[in-house]
mmCIF file of C-alpha atoms (C1' of nucleotides) in Angstrom:
data_model
loop_
_atom_site.group_PDB
_atom_site.id
_atom_site.type_symbol
_atom_site.label_atom_id
_atom_site.label_comp_id
_atom_site.label_asym_id
_atom_site.label_seq_id
_atom_site.Cartn_x
_atom_site.Cartn_y
_atom_site.Cartn_z
ATOM 1 C CA UNK A 30 24.774 1.573 177.979
ATOM 2 C CA UNK A 31 21.607 0.117 176.494
ATOM 3 C CA UNK A 32 20.409 2.998 174.412
ATOM 4 C CA UNK A 33 21.744 6.408 173.650
ATOM 5 C CA UNK A 34 18.829 8.677 172.837
ATOM 6 C CA UNK A 35 20.774 11.706 171.706
ATOM 7 C CA UNK A 36 19.566 15.085 172.906
ATOM 8 C CA UNK A 37 19.037 16.147 169.310
ATOM 9 C CA UNK A 38 16.506 13.390 168.802
ATOM 10 C CA UNK A 39 14.495 14.650 171.734
ATOM 11 C CA UNK A 40 14.467 18.175 170.377
ATOM 12 C CA UNK A 41 13.433 16.854 167.003
ATOM 13 C CA UNK A 42 10.523 14.811 168.269
ATOM 14 C CA UNK A 43 9.439 17.556 170.654
ATOM 15 C CA UNK A 44 9.392 20.052 167.807
ATOM 16 C CA UNK A 45 7.457 17.605 165.639
ATOM 17 C CA UNK A 46 4.938 17.011 168.384
ATOM 18 C CA UNK A 47 4.481 20.748 168.928
ATOM 19 C CA UNK A 48 4.065 21.112 165.171
ATOM 20 C CA UNK A 49 1.256 18.540 165.011
ATOM 21 C CA UNK A 50 -0.481 19.958 168.059
ATOM 22 C CA UNK A 51 -0.269 23.528 166.870
ATOM 23 C CA UNK A 52 -1.773 22.563 163.528
ATOM 24 C CA UNK A 53 -4.577 20.511 165.065
ATOM 25 C CA UNK A 54 -5.362 23.308 167.478
ATOM 26 C CA UNK A 55 -5.066 26.313 165.227
ATOM 27 C CA UNK A 56 -6.409 25.417 161.807
ATOM 28 C CA UNK A 57 -9.955 24.625 162.956
ATOM 29 C CA UNK A 58 -10.063 27.861 164.940
ATOM 30 C CA UNK A 59 -8.908 30.037 162.069
ATOM 31 C CA UNK A 60 -11.093 28.179 159.580
ATOM 32 C CA UNK A 61 -14.140 28.685 161.779
ATOM 33 C CA UNK A 62 -13.375 32.362 162.262
ATOM 34 C CA UNK A 63 -12.903 32.859 158.543
ATOM 35 C CA UNK A 64 -16.198 31.156 157.752
ATOM 36 C CA UNK A 65 -17.952 33.266 160.340
ATOM 37 C CA UNK A 66 -16.511 36.655 159.403
ATOM 38 C CA UNK A 67 -16.216 36.254 155.621
ATOM 39 C CA UNK A 68 -18.283 33.224 154.597
ATOM 40 C CA UNK A 69 -15.220 31.610 153.065
ATOM 41 C CA UNK A 70 -13.761 28.287 154.239
ATOM 42 C CA UNK A 71 -9.988 28.281 154.493
ATOM 43 C CA UNK A 72 -9.709 26.051 151.423
ATOM 44 C CA UNK A 73 -11.678 28.493 149.300
ATOM 45 C CA UNK A 74 -9.658 31.414 150.558
ATOM 46 C CA UNK A 75 -6.438 29.649 149.744
ATOM 47 C CA UNK A 76 -7.514 28.946 146.165
ATOM 48 C CA UNK A 77 -8.782 32.489 145.620
ATOM 49 C CA UNK A 78 -5.492 33.812 146.990
ATOM 50 C CA UNK A 79 -3.419 31.859 144.494
ATOM 51 C CA UNK A 80 -5.653 32.801 141.581
ATOM 52 C CA UNK A 81 -5.552 36.453 142.597
ATOM 53 C CA UNK A 82 -1.758 36.383 142.685
ATOM 54 C CA UNK A 83 -1.402 34.628 139.329
ATOM 55 C CA UNK A 84 -0.796 36.460 136.035
ATOM 56 C CA UNK A 85 -4.160 37.174 134.401
ATOM 57 C CA UNK A 86 -5.700 35.901 137.637
ATOM 58 C CA UNK A 87 -5.865 32.415 136.221
ATOM 59 C CA UNK A 88 -4.046 29.123 136.579
ATOM 60 C CA UNK A 89 -4.204 25.698 135.016
ATOM 61 C CA UNK A 90 -5.739 23.168 137.388
ATOM 62 C CA UNK A 91 -2.394 21.455 137.628
ATOM 63 C CA UNK A 92 -0.573 24.613 138.672
ATOM 64 C CA UNK A 93 -3.315 25.555 141.081
ATOM 65 C CA UNK A 94 -2.912 22.194 142.765
ATOM 66 C CA UNK A 95 0.796 22.772 143.171
ATOM 67 C CA UNK A 96 0.510 26.263 144.626
ATOM 68 C CA UNK A 97 -2.495 25.992 146.862
ATOM 69 C CA UNK A 98 -2.324 23.833 149.974
ATOM 70 C CA UNK A 99 -4.661 21.273 148.483
ATOM 71 C CA UNK A 100 -4.234 17.917 146.812
ATOM 72 C CA UNK A 101 -4.361 17.732 143.040
ATOM 73 C CA UNK A 102 -7.552 15.675 143.010
ATOM 74 C CA UNK A 103 -9.243 18.003 145.433
ATOM 75 C CA UNK A 104 -8.752 20.962 143.095
ATOM 76 C CA UNK A 105 -11.468 19.841 140.692
ATOM 77 C CA UNK A 106 -14.044 19.600 143.465
ATOM 78 C CA UNK A 107 -13.179 22.897 145.092
ATOM 79 C CA UNK A 108 -13.183 24.727 141.774
ATOM 80 C CA UNK A 109 -16.622 23.206 141.116
ATOM 81 C CA UNK A 110 -17.825 24.769 144.346
ATOM 82 C CA UNK A 111 -16.231 28.114 143.529
ATOM 83 C CA UNK A 112 -17.807 28.107 140.060
ATOM 84 C CA UNK A 113 -21.202 27.429 141.618
ATOM 85 C CA UNK A 114 -20.606 30.314 144.012
ATOM 86 C CA UNK A 115 -19.716 32.549 141.052
ATOM 87 C CA UNK A 116 -16.200 33.312 142.305
ATOM 88 C CA UNK A 117 -14.362 31.432 139.582
ATOM 89 C CA UNK A 118 -15.027 30.356 136.026
ATOM 90 C CA UNK A 119 -13.416 27.705 133.859
ATOM 91 C CA UNK A 120 -11.818 28.733 130.583
ATOM 92 C CA UNK A 121 -10.311 26.592 127.847
ATOM 93 C CA UNK A 122 -6.569 26.734 127.277
ATOM 94 C CA UNK A 123 -6.064 27.587 123.589
ATOM 95 C CA UNK A 124 -2.475 26.308 123.647
ATOM 96 C CA UNK A 125 -3.316 22.853 124.951
ATOM 97 C CA UNK A 126 -6.849 21.612 124.816
ATOM 98 C CA UNK A 127 -6.222 18.941 127.419
ATOM 99 C CA UNK A 128 -5.971 21.525 130.137
ATOM 100 C CA UNK A 129 -8.236 24.311 131.274
ATOM 101 C CA UNK A 130 -7.845 27.440 133.335
ATOM 102 C CA UNK A 131 -9.551 28.364 136.546
ATOM 103 C CA UNK A 132 -10.069 32.122 136.335
ATOM 104 C CA UNK A 133 -11.059 34.479 139.119
ATOM 105 C CA UNK A 134 -14.251 36.397 138.316
ATOM 106 C CA UNK A 135 -14.636 40.074 139.201
ATOM 107 C CA UNK A 136 -17.076 39.042 141.868
ATOM 108 C CA UNK A 137 -14.615 36.502 143.203
ATOM 109 C CA UNK A 138 -11.942 39.125 143.304
ATOM 110 C CA UNK A 139 -14.089 41.527 145.280
ATOM 111 C CA UNK A 140 -15.012 38.801 147.754
ATOM 112 C CA UNK A 141 -11.378 37.853 148.145
ATOM 113 C CA UNK A 142 -10.226 41.407 148.722
ATOM 114 C CA UNK A 143 -12.895 41.958 151.297
ATOM 115 C CA UNK A 144 -11.907 38.740 153.088
ATOM 116 C CA UNK A 145 -8.164 39.272 153.055
ATOM 117 C CA UNK A 146 -7.928 41.700 156.006
ATOM 118 C CA UNK A 147 -10.051 39.403 158.144
ATOM 119 C CA UNK A 148 -7.839 36.487 157.305
ATOM 120 C CA UNK A 149 -4.643 38.394 157.998
ATOM 121 C CA UNK A 150 -6.058 39.595 161.271
ATOM 122 C CA UNK A 151 -7.040 36.098 162.362
ATOM 123 C CA UNK A 152 -3.596 34.726 161.527
ATOM 124 C CA UNK A 153 -1.971 37.596 163.364
ATOM 125 C CA UNK A 154 -4.017 37.198 166.524
ATOM 126 C CA UNK A 155 -4.021 33.400 166.746
ATOM 127 C CA UNK A 156 -0.541 32.725 165.424
ATOM 128 C CA UNK A 157 1.929 35.516 164.709
ATOM 129 C CA UNK A 158 1.227 37.687 167.750
ATOM 130 C CA UNK A 159 2.010 34.786 170.060
ATOM 131 C CA UNK A 160 5.501 34.285 168.666
ATOM 132 C CA UNK A 161 8.363 36.768 169.190
ATOM 133 C CA UNK A 162 9.299 38.454 165.878
ATOM 134 C CA UNK A 163 12.799 37.033 165.707
ATOM 135 C CA UNK A 164 11.404 33.537 166.275
ATOM 136 C CA UNK A 165 8.895 34.006 163.456
ATOM 137 C CA UNK A 166 11.716 34.300 160.971
ATOM 138 C CA UNK A 167 13.352 31.148 162.315
ATOM 139 C CA UNK A 168 10.080 29.220 162.131
ATOM 140 C CA UNK A 169 9.639 30.250 158.550
ATOM 141 C CA UNK A 170 13.170 29.299 157.556
ATOM 142 C CA UNK A 171 12.957 25.969 159.350
ATOM 143 C CA UNK A 172 9.618 24.939 157.869
ATOM 144 C CA UNK A 173 10.626 26.075 154.403
ATOM 145 C CA UNK A 174 13.758 23.956 154.673
ATOM 146 C CA UNK A 175 11.728 20.892 155.542
ATOM 147 C CA UNK A 176 10.007 20.897 152.180
ATOM 148 C CA UNK A 177 13.032 21.386 149.963
ATOM 149 C CA UNK A 178 14.670 18.243 148.693
ATOM 150 C CA UNK A 179 18.159 19.164 149.966
ATOM 151 C CA UNK A 180 20.256 16.309 148.651
ATOM 152 C CA UNK A 181 18.836 13.390 150.672
ATOM 153 C CA UNK A 182 17.158 12.585 154.027
ATOM 154 C CA UNK B 3 0.135 56.983 153.729
ATOM 155 C CA UNK B 4 -2.580 54.627 152.570
ATOM 156 C CA UNK B 5 -1.553 51.427 154.248
ATOM 157 C CA UNK B 6 1.349 50.441 156.399
ATOM 158 C CA UNK B 7 1.874 46.718 156.054
ATOM 159 C CA UNK B 8 4.423 46.340 158.795
ATOM 160 C CA UNK B 9 7.328 44.023 158.163
ATOM 161 C CA UNK B 10 6.249 41.941 161.134
ATOM 162 C CA UNK B 11 2.970 41.130 159.418
ATOM 163 C CA UNK B 12 4.821 39.797 156.427
ATOM 164 C CA UNK B 13 6.977 37.585 158.604
ATOM 165 C CA UNK B 14 3.890 36.375 160.385
ATOM 166 C CA UNK B 15 1.970 35.425 157.274
ATOM 167 C CA UNK B 16 5.065 33.914 155.661
ATOM 168 C CA UNK B 17 5.650 31.740 158.714
ATOM 169 C CA UNK B 18 1.994 30.729 158.731
ATOM 170 C CA UNK B 19 2.115 29.836 155.073
ATOM 171 C CA UNK B 20 5.261 27.778 155.569
ATOM 172 C CA UNK B 21 3.544 26.103 158.495
ATOM 173 C CA UNK B 22 0.537 25.046 156.416
ATOM 174 C CA UNK B 23 2.688 23.880 153.527
ATOM 175 C CA UNK B 24 5.041 21.903 155.706
ATOM 176 C CA UNK B 25 2.115 20.137 157.338
ATOM 177 C CA UNK B 26 0.379 19.346 154.062
ATOM 178 C CA UNK B 27 3.634 18.084 152.585
ATOM 179 C CA UNK B 28 5.014 16.116 155.485
ATOM 180 C CA UNK B 29 2.157 14.414 157.292
ATOM 181 C CA UNK B 30 1.017 12.280 154.344
ATOM 182 C CA UNK B 31 4.604 11.210 153.695
ATOM 183 C CA UNK B 32 5.271 10.166 157.278
ATOM 184 C CA UNK B 33 1.849 8.546 157.611
ATOM 185 C CA UNK B 34 2.432 6.510 154.455
ATOM 186 C CA UNK B 35 5.891 5.453 155.585
ATOM 187 C CA UNK B 36 4.572 4.426 158.996
ATOM 188 C CA UNK B 37 1.795 2.370 157.435
ATOM 189 C CA UNK B 38 4.278 0.693 155.140
ATOM 190 C CA UNK B 39 6.988 -0.108 157.687
ATOM 191 C CA UNK B 40 4.846 -0.853 160.738
ATOM 192 C CA UNK B 41 1.250 -1.342 159.584
ATOM 193 C CA UNK B 42 0.100 1.478 161.863
ATOM 194 C CA UNK B 43 -1.544 4.667 160.619
ATOM 195 C CA UNK B 44 -0.265 7.813 162.307
ATOM 196 C CA UNK B 45 -3.532 8.180 164.232
ATOM 197 C CA UNK B 46 -3.209 4.703 165.719
ATOM 198 C CA UNK B 47 0.404 5.291 166.629
ATOM 199 C CA UNK B 48 -0.472 8.521 168.350
ATOM 200 C CA UNK B 49 -3.170 6.881 170.473
ATOM 201 C CA UNK B 50 -0.946 3.920 171.370
ATOM 202 C CA UNK B 51 1.810 6.354 172.339
ATOM 203 C CA UNK B 52 -0.396 8.232 174.787
ATOM 204 C CA UNK B 53 -1.778 5.042 176.304
ATOM 205 C CA UNK B 54 1.712 3.606 176.672
ATOM 206 C CA UNK B 55 2.851 6.750 178.505
ATOM 207 C CA UNK B 56 -0.158 6.864 180.832
ATOM 208 C CA UNK B 57 -0.141 5.410 184.372
ATOM 209 C CA UNK B 58 -1.412 1.849 184.191
ATOM 210 C CA UNK B 59 -1.274 2.222 180.408
ATOM 211 C CA UNK B 60 -4.857 3.366 180.394
ATOM 212 C CA UNK B 61 -6.801 6.596 179.991
ATOM 213 C CA UNK B 62 -10.410 7.670 180.089
ATOM 214 C CA UNK B 63 -11.728 8.417 176.607
ATOM 215 C CA UNK B 64 -11.990 12.065 177.556
ATOM 216 C CA UNK B 65 -8.353 12.305 178.638
ATOM 217 C CA UNK B 66 -7.206 10.363 175.610
ATOM 218 C CA UNK B 67 -8.945 12.896 173.416
ATOM 219 C CA UNK B 68 -7.142 15.735 175.136
ATOM 220 C CA UNK B 69 -3.668 14.226 174.918
ATOM 221 C CA UNK B 70 -3.681 12.620 171.515
ATOM 222 C CA UNK B 71 -3.822 14.804 168.427
ATOM 223 C CA UNK B 72 -7.353 13.712 167.662
ATOM 224 C CA UNK B 73 -10.789 15.181 168.198
ATOM 225 C CA UNK B 74 -12.876 13.966 171.092
ATOM 226 C CA UNK B 75 -15.492 12.397 168.824
ATOM 227 C CA UNK B 76 -12.882 10.658 166.762
ATOM 228 C CA UNK B 77 -11.525 8.858 169.817
ATOM 229 C CA UNK B 78 -14.476 6.473 170.012
ATOM 230 C CA UNK B 79 -14.054 5.395 166.398
ATOM 231 C CA UNK B 80 -10.303 4.949 166.576
ATOM 232 C CA UNK B 81 -10.506 3.000 169.832
ATOM 233 C CA UNK B 82 -13.095 0.770 168.144
ATOM 234 C CA UNK B 83 -10.571 0.032 165.430
ATOM 235 C CA UNK B 84 -7.794 -0.597 167.938
ATOM 236 C CA UNK B 85 -10.030 -2.955 169.936
ATOM 237 C CA UNK B 86 -10.816 -4.885 166.776
ATOM 238 C CA UNK B 87 -7.099 -5.095 166.048
ATOM 239 C CA UNK B 88 -6.517 -6.389 169.568
ATOM 240 C CA UNK B 89 -4.199 -3.532 170.575
ATOM 241 C CA UNK B 90 -6.530 -1.954 173.099
ATOM 242 C CA UNK B 91 -9.401 -3.085 175.303
ATOM 243 C CA UNK B 92 -12.138 -1.132 177.032
ATOM 244 C CA UNK B 93 -12.474 -1.383 180.813
ATOM 245 C CA UNK B 94 -15.142 0.050 183.085
ATOM 246 C CA UNK B 95 -14.186 2.836 185.472
ATOM 247 C CA UNK B 96 -15.218 1.656 188.948
ATOM 248 C CA UNK B 97 -15.140 5.213 190.331
ATOM 249 C CA UNK B 98 -17.535 6.657 187.751
ATOM 250 C CA UNK B 99 -19.650 4.345 185.691
ATOM 251 C CA UNK B 100 -20.331 6.975 183.072
ATOM 252 C CA UNK B 101 -16.782 6.776 181.824
ATOM 253 C CA UNK B 102 -14.624 3.914 180.664
ATOM 254 C CA UNK B 103 -10.942 3.346 180.170
ATOM 255 C CA UNK B 104 -9.096 2.497 177.018
ATOM 256 C CA UNK B 105 -6.316 0.151 178.105
ATOM 257 C CA UNK B 106 -3.313 -0.948 176.090
ATOM 258 C CA UNK B 107 -3.121 -4.738 175.737
ATOM 259 C CA UNK B 108 0.173 -6.593 175.975
ATOM 260 C CA UNK B 109 -0.048 -7.217 172.287
ATOM 261 C CA UNK B 110 -0.696 -3.538 171.640
ATOM 262 C CA UNK B 111 2.300 -2.653 173.749
ATOM 263 C CA UNK B 112 4.575 -4.986 171.816
ATOM 264 C CA UNK B 113 3.330 -3.608 168.509
ATOM 265 C CA UNK B 114 3.853 -0.051 169.702
ATOM 266 C CA UNK B 115 7.370 -0.712 170.936
ATOM 267 C CA UNK B 116 8.293 -2.356 167.699
ATOM 268 C CA UNK B 117 6.897 0.611 165.740
ATOM 269 C CA UNK B 118 8.444 3.371 167.819
ATOM 270 C CA UNK B 119 11.965 3.263 166.310
ATOM 271 C CA UNK B 120 10.528 3.364 162.787
ATOM 272 C CA UNK B 121 8.416 6.351 163.660
ATOM 273 C CA UNK B 122 11.279 8.210 165.312
ATOM 274 C CA UNK B 123 13.469 7.474 162.339
ATOM 275 C CA UNK B 124 10.886 8.747 159.866
ATOM 276 C CA UNK B 125 10.409 11.967 161.838
ATOM 277 C CA UNK B 126 14.135 12.420 162.066
ATOM 278 C CA UNK B 127 14.775 11.950 158.361
ATOM 279 C CA UNK B 128 11.820 13.906 156.997
ATOM 280 C CA UNK B 129 11.674 16.654 159.601
ATOM 281 C CA UNK B 130 14.336 17.037 162.270
ATOM 282 C CA UNK B 131 17.393 16.318 160.147
ATOM 283 C CA UNK B 132 16.445 19.117 157.777
ATOM 284 C CA UNK B 133 16.419 21.773 160.492
ATOM 285 C CA UNK B 134 19.545 23.006 162.277
ATOM 286 C CA UNK B 135 19.535 21.877 165.935
ATOM 287 C CA UNK B 136 19.363 25.374 167.392
ATOM 288 C CA UNK B 137 16.393 26.153 165.151
ATOM 289 C CA UNK B 138 14.597 23.024 166.311
ATOM 290 C CA UNK B 139 14.435 24.378 169.839
ATOM 291 C CA UNK B 140 13.066 27.692 168.599
ATOM 292 C CA UNK B 141 10.424 25.957 166.497
ATOM 293 C CA UNK B 142 9.318 23.961 169.482
ATOM 294 C CA UNK B 143 9.126 26.985 171.758
ATOM 295 C CA UNK B 144 7.276 29.036 169.171
ATOM 296 C CA UNK B 145 4.678 26.393 168.363
ATOM 297 C CA UNK B 146 4.153 25.555 172.016
ATOM 298 C CA UNK B 147 3.531 29.224 172.717
ATOM 299 C CA UNK B 148 0.869 29.384 170.030
ATOM 300 C CA UNK B 149 -1.350 26.944 171.892
ATOM 301 C CA UNK B 150 -1.133 28.458 175.351
ATOM 302 C CA UNK B 151 -3.855 30.935 176.230
ATOM 303 C CA UNK B 152 -1.405 33.727 177.161
ATOM 304 C CA UNK B 153 -3.674 36.480 178.400
ATOM 305 C CA UNK B 154 -5.585 37.331 175.205
ATOM 306 C CA UNK B 155 -5.231 37.310 171.387
ATOM 307 C "C1'" DA C 3 1.659 5.879 125.818
ATOM 308 C "C1'" DA C 4 1.790 10.019 128.650
ATOM 309 C "C1'" DA C 5 -0.309 14.433 130.325
ATOM 310 C "C1'" DG C 6 -4.227 17.053 132.025
ATOM 311 C "C1'" DA C 7 -8.342 16.747 134.138
ATOM 312 C "C1'" DT C 8 -12.703 14.868 136.024
ATOM 313 C "C1'" DT C 9 -15.799 11.509 138.438
ATOM 314 C "C1'" DG C 10 -17.684 7.339 141.009
ATOM 315 C "C1'" DA C 11 -16.581 4.831 144.970
ATOM 316 C "C1'" DT C 12 -14.332 4.554 149.229
ATOM 317 C "C1'" DT C 13 -12.489 6.143 153.445
ATOM 318 C "C1'" DA C 14 -11.873 9.618 157.017
ATOM 319 C "C1'" DT C 15 -13.736 13.223 159.899
ATOM 320 C "C1'" DT C 16 -17.067 16.052 161.972
ATOM 321 C "C1'" DC C 17 -21.768 17.336 163.615
ATOM 322 C "C1'" DA C 18 -25.845 16.614 166.043
ATOM 323 C "C1'" DA C 19 -28.740 13.614 168.430
ATOM 324 C "C1'" DT C 20 -28.844 10.035 171.861
ATOM 325 C "C1'" DC C 21 -28.051 7.151 175.873
ATOM 326 C "C1'" DT C 22 -26.431 6.352 180.651
ATOM 327 C "C1'" DT C 23 -24.771 7.862 184.945
ATOM 328 C "C1'" DT C 24 -23.922 11.487 188.253
ATOM 329 C "C1'" DA D 9 -29.320 19.365 184.290
ATOM 330 C "C1'" DA D 10 -24.504 18.283 183.360
ATOM 331 C "C1'" DA D 11 -20.704 14.932 182.317
ATOM 332 C "C1'" DG D 12 -18.913 10.992 179.771
ATOM 333 C "C1'" DA D 13 -19.347 8.470 175.878
ATOM 334 C "C1'" DT D 14 -21.237 6.503 171.568
ATOM 335 C "C1'" DT D 15 -23.657 6.476 167.009
ATOM 336 C "C1'" DG D 16 -26.357 7.800 162.690
ATOM 337 C "C1'" DA D 17 -26.142 11.272 159.341
ATOM 338 C "C1'" DA D 18 -23.675 14.523 156.771
ATOM 339 C "C1'" DT D 19 -19.105 16.546 154.905
ATOM 340 C "C1'" DA D 20 -14.638 16.347 153.432
ATOM 341 C "C1'" DA D 21 -10.750 14.104 151.301
ATOM 342 C "C1'" DT D 22 -8.539 10.400 148.844
ATOM 343 C "C1'" DC D 23 -8.100 6.593 145.499
ATOM 344 C "C1'" DA D 24 -8.697 4.353 141.299
ATOM 345 C "C1'" DA D 25 -10.816 4.266 136.993
ATOM 346 C "C1'" DT D 26 -12.004 7.052 133.043
ATOM 347 C "C1'" DC D 27 -12.067 10.373 129.344
ATOM 348 C "C1'" DT D 28 -9.797 13.581 126.084
ATOM 349 C "C1'" DT D 29 -5.907 15.482 123.935
ATOM 350 C "C1'" DT D 30 -1.044 15.434 122.880
#
DNA sequence: AAAGATTGATTATTCAATCTTT
DNA sequence: AAAGATTGAATAATCAATCTTT
């Protein structure tokens, strides 16, 4: 026997391929819909969401980079844009003057709350509604597991 | 009752969030590993894979754009790079002179075949091995379903 | 020196206009 | 005019160097 491509490998690569294709197909669609219906790009929405959920509606840039789906370097640029738009302001951190907070403004909060139902609806229609409920829970568990550092790979 | 946020909505948004995070976390890692161990960026690998699987190891640019996880416009640029690297060549389509084929060269084929095991191994370690086998099949089915146009959204 | 953050330069990706052939 | 493809211009994202504070 020259090569034994185990069945599990096929399932793994097929799932990976579906994962890449689903992302490439879905994210641009949902981003475009969000821009059209709310004026917010997905990246902005994501940052506003994390700030809105944070205590005092503010986060250090570092922490924002860890929570939002956005690279650490990118955070500075996006927060610049959000400050210009009036949705966020920067505030000094009295405990450590190296760092600063990004804080959601009242205006930013209103814009976020108005956008949230549109976002949830888009995700539901394009993603969640196409997957049986019991599979949704499996997908979540599986993709969460991928990011943990469970021992070794 | 002011608002009924059904449990299913929560599962949907949680799965979506896990989906975005897994992609943002995993793709750069696998891309970096592939570049390091094989010299091929993920985008190149993906294009070489589709060409290698195609009849005659060639595809029209249009078809390549549909199969590979890459936007139609991007195809021209990436094929340029692959031609420069000597992995692919362009050939005229005798049946329709508007279009042209991207064809895998022998050298490109050798490079792809040498890279394939490294890629499969990276996907296995970073992705598949962290998900129970029975969940892998569910993930695949779920994410495939998301891209079909099943009736309406 | 290390941590937190920003910024200039580079690279990657998309958008819109263009060119050729059907 | 529409289809197939490419290209210049504009946007987005990353990398490496920098600056300030600890």
